[in-house]
Short mmCIF file of C-alpha atoms in Angstrom, two decimals:
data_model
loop_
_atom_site.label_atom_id
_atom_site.label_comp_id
_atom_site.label_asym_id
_atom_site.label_seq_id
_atom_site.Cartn_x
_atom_site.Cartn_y
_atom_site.Cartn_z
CA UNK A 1 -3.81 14.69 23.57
CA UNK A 2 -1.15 13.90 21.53
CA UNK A 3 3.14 13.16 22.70
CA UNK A 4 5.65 15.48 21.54
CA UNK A 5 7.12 12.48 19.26
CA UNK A 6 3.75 11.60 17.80
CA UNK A 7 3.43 15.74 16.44
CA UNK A 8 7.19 15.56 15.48
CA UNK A 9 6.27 12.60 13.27
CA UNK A 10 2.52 14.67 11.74
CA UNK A 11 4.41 17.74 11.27
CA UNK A 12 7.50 15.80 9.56
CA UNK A 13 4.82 13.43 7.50
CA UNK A 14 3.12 17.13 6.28
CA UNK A 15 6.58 18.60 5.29
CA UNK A 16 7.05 15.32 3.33
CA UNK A 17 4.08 15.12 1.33
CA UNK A 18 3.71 18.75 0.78
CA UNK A 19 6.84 18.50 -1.51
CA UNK A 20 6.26 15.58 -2.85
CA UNK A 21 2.20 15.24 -3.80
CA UNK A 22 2.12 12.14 -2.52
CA UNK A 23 2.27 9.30 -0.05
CA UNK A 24 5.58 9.65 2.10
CA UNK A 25 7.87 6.30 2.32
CA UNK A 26 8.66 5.48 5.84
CA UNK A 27 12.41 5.79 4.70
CA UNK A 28 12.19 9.13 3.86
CA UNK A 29 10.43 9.80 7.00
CA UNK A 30 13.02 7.70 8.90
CA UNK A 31 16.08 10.00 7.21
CA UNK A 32 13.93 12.89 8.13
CA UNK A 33 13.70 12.21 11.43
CA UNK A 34 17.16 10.51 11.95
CA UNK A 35 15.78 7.48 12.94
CA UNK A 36 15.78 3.54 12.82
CA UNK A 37 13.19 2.15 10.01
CA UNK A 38 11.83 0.09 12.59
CA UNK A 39 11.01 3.01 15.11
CA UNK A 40 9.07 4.53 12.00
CA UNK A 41 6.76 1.68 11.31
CA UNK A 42 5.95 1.33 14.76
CA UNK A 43 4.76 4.98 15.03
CA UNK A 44 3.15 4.97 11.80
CA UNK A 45 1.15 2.03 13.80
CA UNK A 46 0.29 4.56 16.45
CA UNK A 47 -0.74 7.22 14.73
CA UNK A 48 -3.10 4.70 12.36
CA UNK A 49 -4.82 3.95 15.31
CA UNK A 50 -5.49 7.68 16.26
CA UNK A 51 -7.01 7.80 12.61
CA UNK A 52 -4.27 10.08 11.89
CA UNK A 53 -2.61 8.74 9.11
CA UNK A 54 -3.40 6.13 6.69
CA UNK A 55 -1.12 3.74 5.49
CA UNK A 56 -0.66 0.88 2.30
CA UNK A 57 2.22 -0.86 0.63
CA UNK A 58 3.60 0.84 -1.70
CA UNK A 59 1.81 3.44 -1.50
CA UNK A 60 3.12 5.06 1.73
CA UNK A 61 2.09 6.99 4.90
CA UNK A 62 -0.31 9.78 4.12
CA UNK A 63 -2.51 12.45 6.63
CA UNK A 64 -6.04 11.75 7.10
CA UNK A 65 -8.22 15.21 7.54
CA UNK A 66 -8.00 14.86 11.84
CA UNK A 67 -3.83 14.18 11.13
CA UNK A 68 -3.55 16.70 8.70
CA UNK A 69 -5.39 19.41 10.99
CA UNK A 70 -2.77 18.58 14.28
CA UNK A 71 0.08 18.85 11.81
CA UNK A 72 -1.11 22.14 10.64
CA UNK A 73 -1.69 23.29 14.03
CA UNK A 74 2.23 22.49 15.07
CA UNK A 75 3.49 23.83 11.97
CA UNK A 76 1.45 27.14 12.68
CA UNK A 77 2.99 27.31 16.35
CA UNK A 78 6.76 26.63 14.81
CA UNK A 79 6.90 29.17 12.43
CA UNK A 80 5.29 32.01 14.47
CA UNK A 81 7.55 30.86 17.52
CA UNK A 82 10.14 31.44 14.42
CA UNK A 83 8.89 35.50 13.33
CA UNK A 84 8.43 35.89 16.87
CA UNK A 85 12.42 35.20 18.00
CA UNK A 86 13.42 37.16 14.77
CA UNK A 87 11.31 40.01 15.22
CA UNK A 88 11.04 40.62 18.22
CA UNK A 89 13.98 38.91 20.08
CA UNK A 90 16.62 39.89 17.88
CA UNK A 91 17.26 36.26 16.94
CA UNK A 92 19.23 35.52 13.60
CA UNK A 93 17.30 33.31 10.83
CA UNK A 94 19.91 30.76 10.95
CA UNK A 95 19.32 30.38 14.82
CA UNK A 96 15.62 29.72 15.38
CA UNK A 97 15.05 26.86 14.23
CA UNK A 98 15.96 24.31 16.98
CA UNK A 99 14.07 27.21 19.70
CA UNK A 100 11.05 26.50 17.97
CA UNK A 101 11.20 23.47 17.97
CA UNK A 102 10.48 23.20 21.44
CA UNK A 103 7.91 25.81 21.65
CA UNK A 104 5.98 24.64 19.22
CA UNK A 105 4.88 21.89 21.38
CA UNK A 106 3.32 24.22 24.22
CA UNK A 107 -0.41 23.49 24.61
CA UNK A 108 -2.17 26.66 24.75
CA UNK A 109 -4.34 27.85 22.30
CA UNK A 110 -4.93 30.97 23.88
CA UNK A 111 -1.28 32.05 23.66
CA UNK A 112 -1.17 31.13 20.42
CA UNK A 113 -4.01 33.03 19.03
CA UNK A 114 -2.40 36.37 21.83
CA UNK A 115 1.39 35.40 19.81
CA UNK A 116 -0.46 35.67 16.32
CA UNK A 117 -2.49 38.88 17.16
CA UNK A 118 1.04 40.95 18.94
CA UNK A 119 2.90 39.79 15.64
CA UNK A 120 0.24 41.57 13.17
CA UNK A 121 -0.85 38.01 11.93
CA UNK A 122 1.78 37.57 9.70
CA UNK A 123 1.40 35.30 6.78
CA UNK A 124 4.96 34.08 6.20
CA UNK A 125 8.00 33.44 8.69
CA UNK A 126 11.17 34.62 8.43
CA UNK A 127 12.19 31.77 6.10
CA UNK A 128 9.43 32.78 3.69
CA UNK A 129 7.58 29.64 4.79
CA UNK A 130 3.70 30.21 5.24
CA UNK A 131 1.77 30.34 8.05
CA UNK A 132 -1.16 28.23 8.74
CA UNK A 133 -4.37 30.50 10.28
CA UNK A 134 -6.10 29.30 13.14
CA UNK A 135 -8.21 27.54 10.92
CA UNK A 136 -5.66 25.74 8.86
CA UNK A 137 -5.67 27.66 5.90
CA UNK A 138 -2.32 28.30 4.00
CA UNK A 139 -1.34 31.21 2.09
CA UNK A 140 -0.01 30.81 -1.49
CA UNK A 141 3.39 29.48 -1.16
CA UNK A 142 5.81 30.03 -4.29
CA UNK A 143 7.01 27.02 -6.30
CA UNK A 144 9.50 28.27 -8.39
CA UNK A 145 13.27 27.44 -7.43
CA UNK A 146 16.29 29.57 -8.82
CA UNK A 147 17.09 26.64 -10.67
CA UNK A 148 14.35 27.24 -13.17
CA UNK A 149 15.70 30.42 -14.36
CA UNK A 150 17.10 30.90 -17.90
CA UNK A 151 20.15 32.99 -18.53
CA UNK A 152 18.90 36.58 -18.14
CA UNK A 153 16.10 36.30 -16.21
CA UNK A 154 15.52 37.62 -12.45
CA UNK A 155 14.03 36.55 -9.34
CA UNK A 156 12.82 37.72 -6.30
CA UNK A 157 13.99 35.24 -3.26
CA UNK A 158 10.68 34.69 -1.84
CA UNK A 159 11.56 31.20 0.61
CA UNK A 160 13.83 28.16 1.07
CA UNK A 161 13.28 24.38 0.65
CA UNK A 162 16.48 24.16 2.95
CA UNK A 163 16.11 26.04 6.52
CA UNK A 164 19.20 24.09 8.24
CA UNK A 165 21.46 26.53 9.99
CA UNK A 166 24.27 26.04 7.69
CA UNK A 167 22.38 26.54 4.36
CA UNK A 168 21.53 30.10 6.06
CA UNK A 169 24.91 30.63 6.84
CA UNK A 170 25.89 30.37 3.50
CA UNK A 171 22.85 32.61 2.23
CA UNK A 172 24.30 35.28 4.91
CA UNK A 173 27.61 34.73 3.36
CA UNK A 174 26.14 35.37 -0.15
CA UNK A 175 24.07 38.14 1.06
CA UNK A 176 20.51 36.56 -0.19
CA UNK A 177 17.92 36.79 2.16
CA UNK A 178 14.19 37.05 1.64
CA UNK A 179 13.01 39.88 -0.86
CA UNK A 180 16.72 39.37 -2.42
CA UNK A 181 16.95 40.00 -6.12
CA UNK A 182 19.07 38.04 -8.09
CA UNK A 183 19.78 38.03 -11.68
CA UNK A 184 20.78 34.93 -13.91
CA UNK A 185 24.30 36.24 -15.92
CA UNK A 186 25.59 32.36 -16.55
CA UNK A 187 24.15 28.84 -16.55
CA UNK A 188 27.48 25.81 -16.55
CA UNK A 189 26.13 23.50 -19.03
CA UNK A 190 28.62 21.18 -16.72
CA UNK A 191 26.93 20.91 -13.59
CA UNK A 192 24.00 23.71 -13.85
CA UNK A 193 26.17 25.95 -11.20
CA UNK A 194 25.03 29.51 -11.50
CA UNK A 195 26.61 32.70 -11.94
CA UNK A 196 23.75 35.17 -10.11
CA UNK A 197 24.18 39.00 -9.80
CA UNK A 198 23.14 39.69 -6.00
CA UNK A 199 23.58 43.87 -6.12
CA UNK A 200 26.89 44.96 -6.95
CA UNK A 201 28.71 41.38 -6.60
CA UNK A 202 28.15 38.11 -8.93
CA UNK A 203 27.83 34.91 -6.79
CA UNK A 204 28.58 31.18 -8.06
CA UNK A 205 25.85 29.26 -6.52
CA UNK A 206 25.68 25.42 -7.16
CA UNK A 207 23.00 23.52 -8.62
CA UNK A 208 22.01 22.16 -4.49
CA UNK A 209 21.83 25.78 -3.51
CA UNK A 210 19.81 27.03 -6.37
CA UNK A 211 17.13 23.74 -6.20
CA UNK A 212 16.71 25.20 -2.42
CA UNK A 213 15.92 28.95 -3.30
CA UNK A 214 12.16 29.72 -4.02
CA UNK A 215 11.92 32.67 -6.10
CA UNK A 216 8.97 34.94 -8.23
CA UNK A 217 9.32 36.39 -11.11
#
């Protein structure tokens, strides 16, 4: 059985070293998490002694197989608790976030697996993010940010880096959403801010928004 905090901290840990490759700094985590260095380590502690993560200097924090398979099994809760409000509950994708967050922590597997099968097992949320099985198995997740893009080329908005509420907004405001094609009419050699054509209208995005827009070809 594992505390709410301790799965905040796997699930926070995966998100971490998913981006990066690597071992995860416990000042990233603690920036993550909006939290005191010191309350970091001492988790970290915890969770070493679950066999849950393993940890060396300079090296950082990183999943063992038993962490990695709890963190998967939160993440897979969070983002169908996410489709689910969106879908069926008419929620916006700027809204579901912080809802999820406390479902995700509900321990029954059966409702999971009952929340999976009325949703169609889908393999992506409404932020493009993928969804772990019931096995922990991850579908392909695109790598590719806007950023990337030459002058001229398009891109089909497949998923964020960024989920906060306010980087949605401002997708909303932009009219990008998921499946969104955009096309690349002007690069700033000054800052890398991007002109993008988003249907009829041309959008300045900067080089932050851009770096947080997954996109295929």
């Amino acid at each position: 059985m594992f505390t709410q905090s301790e799965e905040n901290y796997l699930k926070a840990i995966f998100h971490l070293q998913e981006e990066a490759g690597e071992g995860v700094s416990t000042s990233a985590l603690a920036e993550l998490l909006e939290t005191k260095a010191a309350s970091v380590t001492e988790m970290i502690k915890r969770l070493a002694n679950k066999n849950l993560v393993d940890y060396k200097k300079y090296y950082g924090v990183q999943l063992t197989q038993t962490g990695r398979k709890q963190a998967l099994t939160v993440v897979r809760k969070h983002r169908l608790w996410e489709s689910f409000l969106v879908e069926r509950l008419n929620f916006n994708w700027d809204e579901v976030h912080e809802v999820a967050e406390q479902l995700e922590h509900i321990r029954s597997p059966k409702l999971v697996e009952e929340l999976d099968r009325f949703l169609g097992r889908p393999a992506y949320d409404p932020h493009g993010d993928p969804i772990p099985d019931a096995s922990g198995n991850l579908p392909k997740a695109p790598k590719k940010r806007l950023s990337q893009l030459k002058e001229g080329q398009k891109g089909v908005c497949k998923g964020f880096n960024d989920a906060s509420s306010a980087f949605l907004k401002f997708l909303d405001d932009q009219d990008i959403g998921m499946h969104t094609e955009m096309k690349v009419m002007q690069i700033q050699s000054f800052d890398e801010s991007m002109t993008v054509q988003v249907g009829k209208r041309q959008v300045l995005l900067s080089k932050t928004a851009t770096d947080n827009i997954y996109v295929e070809d």
